[in-house]
């Protein structure tokens, strides 16, 4: 990796940008300065990193941007945090997100939205909006996010940075507050593809504390950056450019795909007809899993204890009714509905069967192509407030990113241009555990262009 | 499809999931869930008669480990007690889960 900034430089950048962005919920200035003095060696020695506040750290709070966890300090840390520290990285703070990682704009944070550094009247995307904005603005060189249905890739696209969702099971989820347990993955947000590869190298691997983490050996990711892409086949699904996708976004991404062709790849038009079913399938599964995962916030184990409720049920109602925000309540209601007797077969079970079909559709596509390319998002970053009262419109901004979580395959978003000063992302998808292929293609594209050298500046 | 989500259904789901909703929240949840599920209903037209459900996201089987006690601990008892809002001795103090008045007949 390139030489990291010092902690002083990092804290100064955070201070400069923070009043305009609100990317951070907490900054660990003292702890970070102390760790810098210790000069711990390792592949990420001295690297300042920001962490989405849904990942448990022993330093500071872990709130998931929810009122119900406002006071929560974790007694232990996530495996990814242990790994980062062992590699010499310095955690400088916790970043803002949509409450419990549910949302696509970071506006569902109980502590206020994160703004987009390219245009502070626009959203940063979500749910890892704080991490994406922090990296885009140069507050930190790299950050961690989590991706359940696009929560790393969509804000990466909106903010003009690289965002990787690894294969399900590639990175341990131990110590990560669960949203949809069969979909969640931790991944890096960075300014370059090579940095994402270097970070995944540290994060990836089996963890005996997470039974869903994979024993599959971890390859050397960084050397994939720099390999040429001659002879690789790139599949372009017509459905990824269908109605609902902005024409200028389509055009910009098509130009990026032409560039892949001029770098030696062969481009093949393919079809993924189940793309249109991905949104319902994803949200039914994610919200069903969320409704059970969030049952633990019961004012006994987590949540406020100082309640005046007379009975146990009253305690639950008061703590949960007052502690959760609107999207989380919607998730619990929808998930409970989809799992209830009488509705289960029509909704949850049908979604689970469609999941089998969507996974199969990817497997079939990857029998003929090496990677799949398309836009990360149907449009560029939207104005703050544009979708907060229309949850369905908010859900549809994940239309092109949820399929990969449903199938468990890895995907990366890499900057590929601007529309009216707002970044556009090219999304590449690969078969299970083929992150190397993503790095190979994304790096080749990135280095053929100058998008990655452009950074937002403070305008006022 | 629209008729499926009524205020009564939402109230029932809220009760099942121990969620208190204000009248305004009940009204907006009913409206939003009706429009979302109306959009989602298209998946019910797809024939999945012979398709199995997807119950194993990792495709891994037999996740077992040696049946051996490990001495390492993630954090000490003292750390946990310090983080708890109330404690008594070596225990975290929480509100009673069983109400005496409802458990008399056991």
XYZ file of C-alpha atoms in Angstrom:
566
model
C 0.000 0.000 0.000
C 1.065 3.601 -0.476
C 2.535 5.389 2.568
C -0.322 6.130 4.982
C -0.986 9.622 6.348
C -0.020 10.286 9.962
C -2.663 10.284 12.687
C -2.296 14.075 13.047
C -2.928 14.564 9.324
C -5.876 12.201 9.535
C -7.430 13.973 12.524
C -6.982 17.324 10.803
C -8.791 16.072 7.697
C -11.564 14.677 9.864
C -11.951 18.048 11.604
C -11.994 19.964 8.321
C -14.664 17.847 6.673
C -16.743 16.651 9.578
C -19.014 19.725 10.005
C -19.987 19.329 6.347
C -20.357 15.536 6.200
C -21.162 13.945 9.561
C -19.358 10.790 8.471
C -18.275 9.876 12.015
C -20.219 9.008 15.145
C -17.107 8.832 17.301
C -13.417 9.650 16.768
C -10.746 7.887 18.835
C -8.163 10.712 18.762
C -6.332 9.843 21.979
C -6.273 6.088 21.415
C -5.142 6.550 17.795
C -2.275 8.888 18.769
C -1.192 6.397 21.442
C -1.260 3.459 19.010
C 0.763 5.444 16.483
C 3.527 5.866 19.085
C 3.634 2.106 19.619
C 4.713 1.663 15.958
C 3.282 -1.813 15.619
C 4.748 -3.595 12.569
C 2.672 -5.473 9.988
C 1.352 -5.286 6.435
C -0.911 -2.352 7.404
C 1.573 -0.648 9.785
C 0.363 2.800 10.792
C -2.646 2.737 8.449
C -5.504 4.861 9.838
C -8.834 3.143 9.261
C -12.441 4.057 10.056
C -14.941 1.348 10.963
C -18.689 1.265 10.390
C -20.419 1.497 13.749
C -22.105 -1.871 13.385
C -18.779 -3.640 13.980
C -17.891 -4.142 17.642
C -14.795 -2.404 19.010
C -13.633 -2.413 22.617
C -12.771 1.272 22.265
C -15.735 3.645 22.415
C -19.347 2.793 21.667
C -20.960 0.482 19.126
C -24.404 1.926 18.404
C -25.499 0.601 14.989
C -26.804 4.200 14.659
C -29.751 3.223 16.841
C -31.216 4.933 19.884
C -31.636 1.483 21.439
C -27.838 0.980 21.501
C -26.877 4.594 22.204
C -25.107 3.652 25.442
C -23.728 0.283 24.324
C -20.019 -0.431 24.757
C -18.946 -3.833 23.505
C -17.049 -6.037 25.984
C -15.265 -7.746 23.084
C -14.191 -6.867 19.559
C -15.041 -8.279 16.149
C -12.565 -10.681 14.535
C -11.981 -8.176 11.717
C -10.899 -5.591 14.287
C -8.479 -8.046 15.934
C -7.039 -8.841 12.498
C -6.639 -5.183 11.505
C -4.874 -4.362 14.764
C -2.593 -7.389 14.444
C -1.658 -6.131 10.965
C -0.652 -2.759 12.429
C -3.708 -0.690 11.396
C -4.985 2.065 13.698
C -8.739 2.391 14.258
C -9.438 6.147 14.228
C -13.172 6.082 14.737
C -16.634 4.716 14.048
C -18.654 5.802 11.044
C -22.315 6.628 10.555
C -24.806 4.225 8.944
C -28.503 3.655 8.452
C -29.902 2.227 11.685
C -28.882 -1.443 11.958
C -27.532 -1.142 8.381
C -31.055 -0.912 6.946
C -31.200 1.743 4.279
C -29.550 3.174 1.197
C -28.782 6.773 2.142
C -27.594 6.875 5.798
C -30.659 9.086 6.416
C -32.159 6.372 8.649
C -29.363 6.929 11.196
C -30.814 7.948 14.573
C -27.976 10.482 14.777
C -28.533 12.397 11.523
C -27.571 11.762 7.890
C -24.124 11.689 6.266
C -23.706 14.040 3.302
C -21.965 13.335 0.029
C -18.553 15.082 -0.182
C -19.047 15.766 -3.918
C -22.257 17.681 -3.202
C -23.366 18.102 0.390
C -27.018 18.559 -0.617
C -26.935 14.904 -1.719
C -26.829 11.653 0.223
C -23.673 9.584 0.657
C -25.605 6.379 -0.013
C -25.950 3.633 2.496
C -25.936 1.903 4.645
C -22.114 2.316 4.887
C -22.476 6.011 3.966
C -20.162 7.277 6.709
C -17.340 4.958 5.621
C -17.767 5.856 1.926
C -17.892 9.614 2.548
C -14.887 9.458 4.902
C -12.740 7.700 2.281
C -13.956 9.918 -0.582
C -13.163 13.093 1.367
C -9.756 11.761 2.385
C -10.602 11.851 6.092
C -9.157 8.335 6.156
C -7.414 6.370 3.389
C -9.530 3.242 3.978
C -12.599 2.128 5.906
C -14.630 -0.958 6.709
C -18.263 -1.359 5.771
C -20.797 -4.150 5.724
C -22.899 -5.207 2.753
C -26.202 -7.061 3.097
C -27.778 -5.893 -0.185
C -25.352 -3.311 -1.548
C -24.433 -1.370 1.577
C -20.736 -1.189 0.637
C -21.030 -0.950 -3.157
C -23.892 1.555 -3.423
C -22.317 4.246 -1.181
C -18.925 3.542 -2.815
C -20.565 4.278 -6.166
C -22.310 7.424 -4.865
C -19.085 8.759 -3.312
C -16.644 7.746 -6.065
C -14.564 5.189 -4.171
C -13.845 1.467 -4.482
C -16.126 -0.840 -2.477
C -15.856 -4.617 -2.258
C -18.401 -7.126 -1.023
C -16.508 -10.395 -0.622
C -18.020 -13.850 -1.136
C -20.416 -14.793 1.668
C -18.245 -16.593 4.228
C -14.942 -15.112 3.022
C -14.696 -12.711 5.977
C -15.713 -13.486 9.565
C -18.919 -11.889 10.818
C -18.052 -12.499 14.466
C -18.684 -9.302 16.406
C -20.695 -7.710 13.614
C -24.233 -6.766 14.661
C -26.443 -8.940 12.476
C -28.984 -7.644 9.952
C -29.602 -10.522 7.519
C -27.306 -13.273 8.731
C -27.318 -15.292 5.495
C -26.469 -12.157 3.470
C -24.153 -9.962 5.592
C -20.477 -9.558 4.687
C -17.758 -7.183 5.891
C -15.608 -5.519 3.248
C -13.259 -2.617 2.489
C -13.936 0.853 1.056
C -10.783 2.360 -0.437
C -9.519 4.842 -3.006
C -7.807 2.209 -5.144
C -8.422 -1.410 -6.100
C -4.974 -2.395 -4.882
C -5.751 -1.049 -1.399
C -8.964 -3.107 -1.369
C -6.924 -6.205 -2.263
C -4.374 -5.481 0.478
C -7.145 -5.023 3.014
C -9.022 -8.182 2.009
C -5.734 -10.061 2.409
C -5.820 -9.174 6.096
C -9.570 -9.610 6.626
C -10.188 -12.898 4.801
C -10.026 -16.364 6.257
C -11.717 -18.926 8.420
C -12.693 -17.980 11.953
C -13.724 -20.673 14.377
C -15.948 -18.118 16.089
C -18.072 -17.819 12.935
C -19.350 -21.186 11.740
C -20.380 -19.625 8.415
C -16.837 -18.450 7.641
C -15.221 -20.552 4.946
C -12.217 -22.866 5.342
C -11.371 -22.191 1.661
C -7.659 -21.155 1.469
C -6.995 -17.416 1.079
C -5.024 -16.675 -2.121
C -2.570 -13.813 -2.635
C -4.857 -11.011 -3.743
C -2.474 -8.126 -4.445
C -0.607 -9.773 -7.373
C -3.942 -9.970 -9.232
C -3.679 -6.175 -9.538
C -1.479 -5.675 -12.551
C -2.341 -8.815 -14.466
C -3.691 -7.987 -17.892
C -7.211 -8.953 -18.875
C -6.547 -10.207 -22.406
C -8.843 -13.066 -23.268
C -11.125 -12.665 -20.243
C -14.807 -12.704 -21.074
C -17.070 -10.044 -19.612
C -20.803 -10.771 -19.512
C -23.129 -7.783 -19.805
C -26.687 -8.603 -18.707
C -29.270 -6.657 -20.683
C -31.436 -6.491 -17.528
C -28.805 -4.325 -15.799
C -29.562 -1.560 -18.307
C -33.329 -1.955 -18.297
C -36.068 0.494 -17.380
C -35.362 2.253 -14.097
C -31.681 2.702 -14.914
C -30.822 6.314 -15.725
C -29.818 6.786 -19.400
C -26.681 8.734 -18.562
C -25.633 6.073 -16.040
C -26.176 3.395 -18.721
C -24.126 5.390 -21.212
C -21.256 5.994 -18.771
C -21.084 2.330 -17.768
C -21.253 1.175 -21.400
C -18.207 3.365 -22.092
C -16.371 1.658 -19.219
C -17.266 -1.741 -20.671
C -15.932 -0.617 -24.075
C -12.698 0.263 -22.290
C -12.533 -3.291 -20.910
C -12.855 -4.490 -24.490
C -10.040 -2.233 -25.657
C -7.913 -3.683 -22.834
C -8.321 -7.106 -24.437
C -11.422 -8.562 -22.804
C -14.202 -9.998 -24.923
C -17.633 -8.599 -24.165
C -20.621 -10.909 -24.391
C -24.219 -9.868 -24.001
C -26.012 -12.171 -21.564
C -29.388 -12.345 -19.866
C -30.246 -12.714 -16.187
C -34.054 -12.775 -16.400
C -34.563 -13.160 -12.653
C -32.990 -9.746 -11.967
C -36.467 -8.231 -11.661
C -37.370 -10.642 -8.857
C -34.242 -9.829 -6.858
C -35.693 -6.878 -4.918
C -38.734 -8.749 -3.514
C -36.659 -11.890 -2.879
C -33.947 -9.964 -1.114
C -36.155 -7.781 1.073
C -38.402 -10.636 2.175
C -35.394 -12.713 3.242
C -33.440 -9.818 4.767
C -36.394 -8.480 6.740
C -37.401 -11.951 7.931
C -33.881 -12.524 9.232
C -33.793 -9.016 10.716
C -37.040 -9.553 12.593
C -35.533 -12.522 14.400
C -32.071 -10.957 14.852
C -33.603 -7.858 16.443
C -35.580 -9.877 18.994
C -32.567 -9.687 21.330
C -33.115 -5.963 21.884
C -35.477 -6.539 24.750
C -34.426 -4.085 27.491
C -33.064 -7.053 29.440
C -29.933 -7.955 27.539
C -29.640 -4.813 25.375
C -31.366 -1.489 25.365
C -32.457 0.984 27.998
C -32.964 -0.472 31.474
C -34.369 2.571 33.254
C -37.963 2.092 32.179
C -41.104 2.656 34.231
C -43.008 -0.237 32.702
C -45.016 -2.342 35.157
C -44.887 -5.715 33.392
C -42.408 -7.565 31.243
C -44.459 -7.140 28.067
C -44.821 -3.443 28.839
C -41.022 -3.225 29.082
C -40.594 -4.829 25.666
C -43.185 -2.567 24.076
C -41.742 0.584 25.592
C -38.072 -0.171 24.904
C -38.618 -1.390 21.334
C -41.304 1.120 20.427
C -39.150 4.005 21.614
C -35.739 2.597 20.644
C -36.195 1.637 16.994
C -36.611 4.071 14.100
C -39.143 3.846 11.249
C -37.238 1.610 8.804
C -36.281 -0.856 11.536
C -39.899 -1.030 12.691
C -40.970 -1.604 9.104
C -38.391 -4.395 8.807
C -39.636 -6.100 11.963
C -43.269 -5.852 10.857
C -42.565 -7.076 7.326
C -40.295 -9.869 8.511
C -42.765 -11.021 11.134
C -45.493 -10.974 8.510
C -43.452 -12.967 5.960
C -42.677 -15.615 8.587
C -46.147 -15.858 10.157
C -48.378 -18.880 9.889
C -50.727 -18.327 6.964
C -48.307 -16.024 5.101
C -45.073 -18.035 5.312
C -45.580 -20.159 2.175
C -46.591 -17.277 -0.044
C -43.829 -14.933 1.059
C -40.779 -16.250 2.904
C -40.764 -19.738 1.413
C -41.357 -18.441 -2.097
C -38.476 -15.965 -1.660
C -36.231 -18.765 -0.424
C -37.064 -20.869 -3.508
C -36.374 -17.909 -5.774
C -33.051 -17.585 -4.034
C -32.179 -21.072 -5.261
C -33.129 -20.031 -8.806
C -31.171 -16.751 -8.684
C -28.081 -18.571 -7.441
C -28.482 -21.104 -10.259
C -28.840 -18.285 -12.795
C -25.453 -16.869 -11.742
C -23.861 -20.335 -11.907
C -25.163 -20.770 -15.437
C -23.899 -17.338 -16.484
C -20.463 -18.058 -15.061
C -20.263 -21.223 -17.147
C -19.746 -18.923 -20.147
C -18.269 -15.668 -18.784
C -15.488 -14.835 -16.312
C -17.034 -11.710 -14.815
C -20.322 -9.850 -15.109
C -20.311 -6.070 -15.589
C -22.958 -3.382 -15.196
C -23.838 -0.262 -13.226
C -23.652 -0.418 -9.416
C -26.709 1.791 -8.989
C -29.597 2.843 -11.242
C -28.845 6.544 -10.667
C -26.255 8.868 -9.119
C -26.508 10.152 -5.523
C -29.991 11.586 -4.921
C -30.845 14.734 -2.927
C -31.136 14.493 0.861
C -34.780 13.860 1.760
C -35.817 12.669 -1.720
C -36.768 9.121 -0.687
C -37.129 9.080 3.087
C -40.936 9.057 2.919
C -41.086 6.481 0.133
C -39.517 3.252 1.394
C -40.205 1.374 -1.846
C -38.283 3.999 -3.861
C -35.449 3.669 -1.351
C -35.467 -0.137 -1.766
C -35.288 0.191 -5.560
C -31.987 2.048 -5.321
C -30.528 -1.385 -4.436
C -31.995 -3.026 -7.551
C -28.591 -3.876 -9.059
C -26.730 -4.873 -5.898
C -29.012 -7.293 -4.031
C -28.659 -10.254 -6.444
C -25.019 -10.775 -5.471
C -25.938 -11.091 -1.785
C -28.784 -13.462 -2.616
C -26.361 -15.686 -4.549
C -23.443 -15.116 -2.150
C -21.053 -14.107 -4.946
C -18.414 -11.345 -4.627
C -18.775 -7.960 -6.336
C -16.846 -4.703 -6.504
C -17.789 -1.140 -7.400
C -15.093 0.953 -9.062
C -15.442 4.626 -10.117
C -16.061 4.992 -13.874
C -16.956 8.632 -14.461
C -19.147 11.544 -13.421
C -22.566 12.871 -14.335
C -23.035 16.528 -13.396
C -20.159 16.316 -10.929
C -21.507 13.172 -9.237
C -19.631 9.852 -9.395
C -20.812 6.750 -11.281
C -19.775 3.211 -10.343
C -18.990 0.208 -12.534
C -19.964 -3.017 -10.780
C -18.122 -6.260 -11.488
C -19.348 -9.619 -10.194
C -17.386 -12.894 -10.096
C -18.090 -16.513 -9.104
C -17.783 -17.599 -5.458
C -14.289 -17.057 -4.007
C -12.987 -15.455 -7.234
C -12.172 -12.058 -5.701
C -8.830 -12.193 -7.531
C -10.673 -11.909 -10.825
C -12.509 -8.820 -9.558
C -9.223 -7.197 -8.532
C -7.618 -8.106 -11.864
C -10.364 -6.539 -13.982
C -11.142 -3.600 -11.685
C -7.468 -2.670 -11.350
C -6.860 -2.901 -15.111
C -9.829 -0.615 -15.725
C -8.951 1.808 -12.919
C -5.362 2.256 -14.092
C -6.462 2.886 -17.677
C -8.468 5.911 -16.464
C -7.938 8.927 -14.219
C -11.161 8.765 -12.225
C -9.437 7.448 -9.120
C -7.144 10.500 -9.013
C -10.089 12.896 -8.652
C -11.136 13.883 -5.161
C -13.787 16.218 -3.777
C -12.726 19.574 -2.314
C -14.315 21.749 0.346
C -16.266 24.410 -1.518
C -17.180 26.952 1.139
C -53.188 -8.191 -2.686
C -53.751 -4.727 -1.246
C -56.446 -5.982 1.084
C -54.024 -8.329 2.828
C -52.391 -5.513 4.772
C -54.959 -3.897 7.023
C -54.419 -1.972 10.252
C -55.564 -5.106 12.108
C -52.848 -7.214 10.468
C -50.178 -4.635 11.257
C -51.421 -4.372 14.839
C -51.190 -8.168 15.126
C -47.595 -8.214 13.766
C -46.655 -5.383 16.150
C -48.060 -7.364 19.076
C -46.238 -10.543 17.997
C -42.945 -8.675 17.714
C -43.472 -6.682 20.928
C -43.400 -3.338 19.177
C -45.461 -0.399 20.412
C -46.735 1.737 17.538
C -48.389 5.131 17.827
C -51.585 5.689 15.815
C -49.613 7.677 13.256
C -47.002 4.899 12.992
C -49.727 2.296 12.553
C -51.286 4.306 9.735
C -48.015 4.892 7.905
C -46.807 1.299 8.407
C -50.090 0.005 6.963
C -49.813 2.280 3.948
C -46.134 1.547 3.304
C -46.326 -2.212 3.826
C -49.369 -2.436 1.563
C -47.553 -0.644 -1.247
C -44.323 -2.622 -0.756
C -46.022 -6.037 -0.614
C -48.226 -5.099 -3.543
C -45.033 -4.541 -5.542
C -43.482 -7.752 -4.171
C -46.562 -9.850 -5.009
C -45.247 -10.429 -8.562
C -43.000 -13.195 -7.198
C -46.053 -15.298 -6.502
C -46.680 -15.727 -10.234
C -43.410 -17.627 -10.662
C -43.728 -21.402 -10.710
C -41.459 -22.835 -8.027
C -43.305 -26.112 -7.488
C -40.221 -28.263 -8.017
C -37.670 -25.855 -6.550
C -36.117 -26.466 -3.152
C -35.719 -23.672 -0.624
C -32.292 -22.167 -0.097
C -31.335 -23.070 3.418
C -27.561 -23.213 3.337
C -25.870 -19.969 2.361
C -22.348 -21.342 2.806
C -22.843 -24.756 1.178
C -20.779 -26.047 4.107
C -21.738 -29.177 6.027
C -20.745 -30.635 9.380
C -19.353 -27.548 11.032
C -18.006 -29.325 14.078
C -15.013 -28.879 16.311
C -13.289 -30.939 18.916
C -15.386 -31.242 22.069
C -12.828 -29.597 24.287
C -13.069 -26.755 26.779
C -11.014 -23.755 25.760
C -9.433 -21.717 28.508
C -9.427 -18.404 26.614
C -12.131 -15.909 27.395
C -13.263 -12.990 25.281
C -13.545 -10.718 28.278
C -13.455 -10.977 32.036
C -16.370 -11.192 34.418
C -15.289 -7.807 35.797
C -15.477 -6.208 32.330
C -18.985 -7.522 31.789
C -20.160 -6.350 35.207
C -18.633 -2.911 34.668
C -20.577 -2.541 31.414
C -23.878 -3.705 32.886
C -26.241 -0.982 34.100
C -26.758 -2.784 37.428
C -25.133 -5.731 39.148
C -25.274 -7.636 42.393
C -22.268 -9.719 43.428
C -21.004 -11.545 40.354
C -24.358 -11.226 38.603
C -25.867 -8.774 36.159
C -29.083 -7.457 37.633
C -32.067 -7.371 35.298
C -35.782 -7.033 35.729
C -37.775 -10.133 36.600
C -38.803 -12.190 33.591
C -41.390 -14.198 35.497
C -44.134 -12.248 37.178
C -44.995 -13.865 40.511
C -48.690 -13.174 40.060
C -48.756 -15.172 36.816
C -46.595 -18.085 37.990
C -48.490 -18.951 41.193
C -50.201 -21.954 39.705
C -46.937 -23.738 38.772
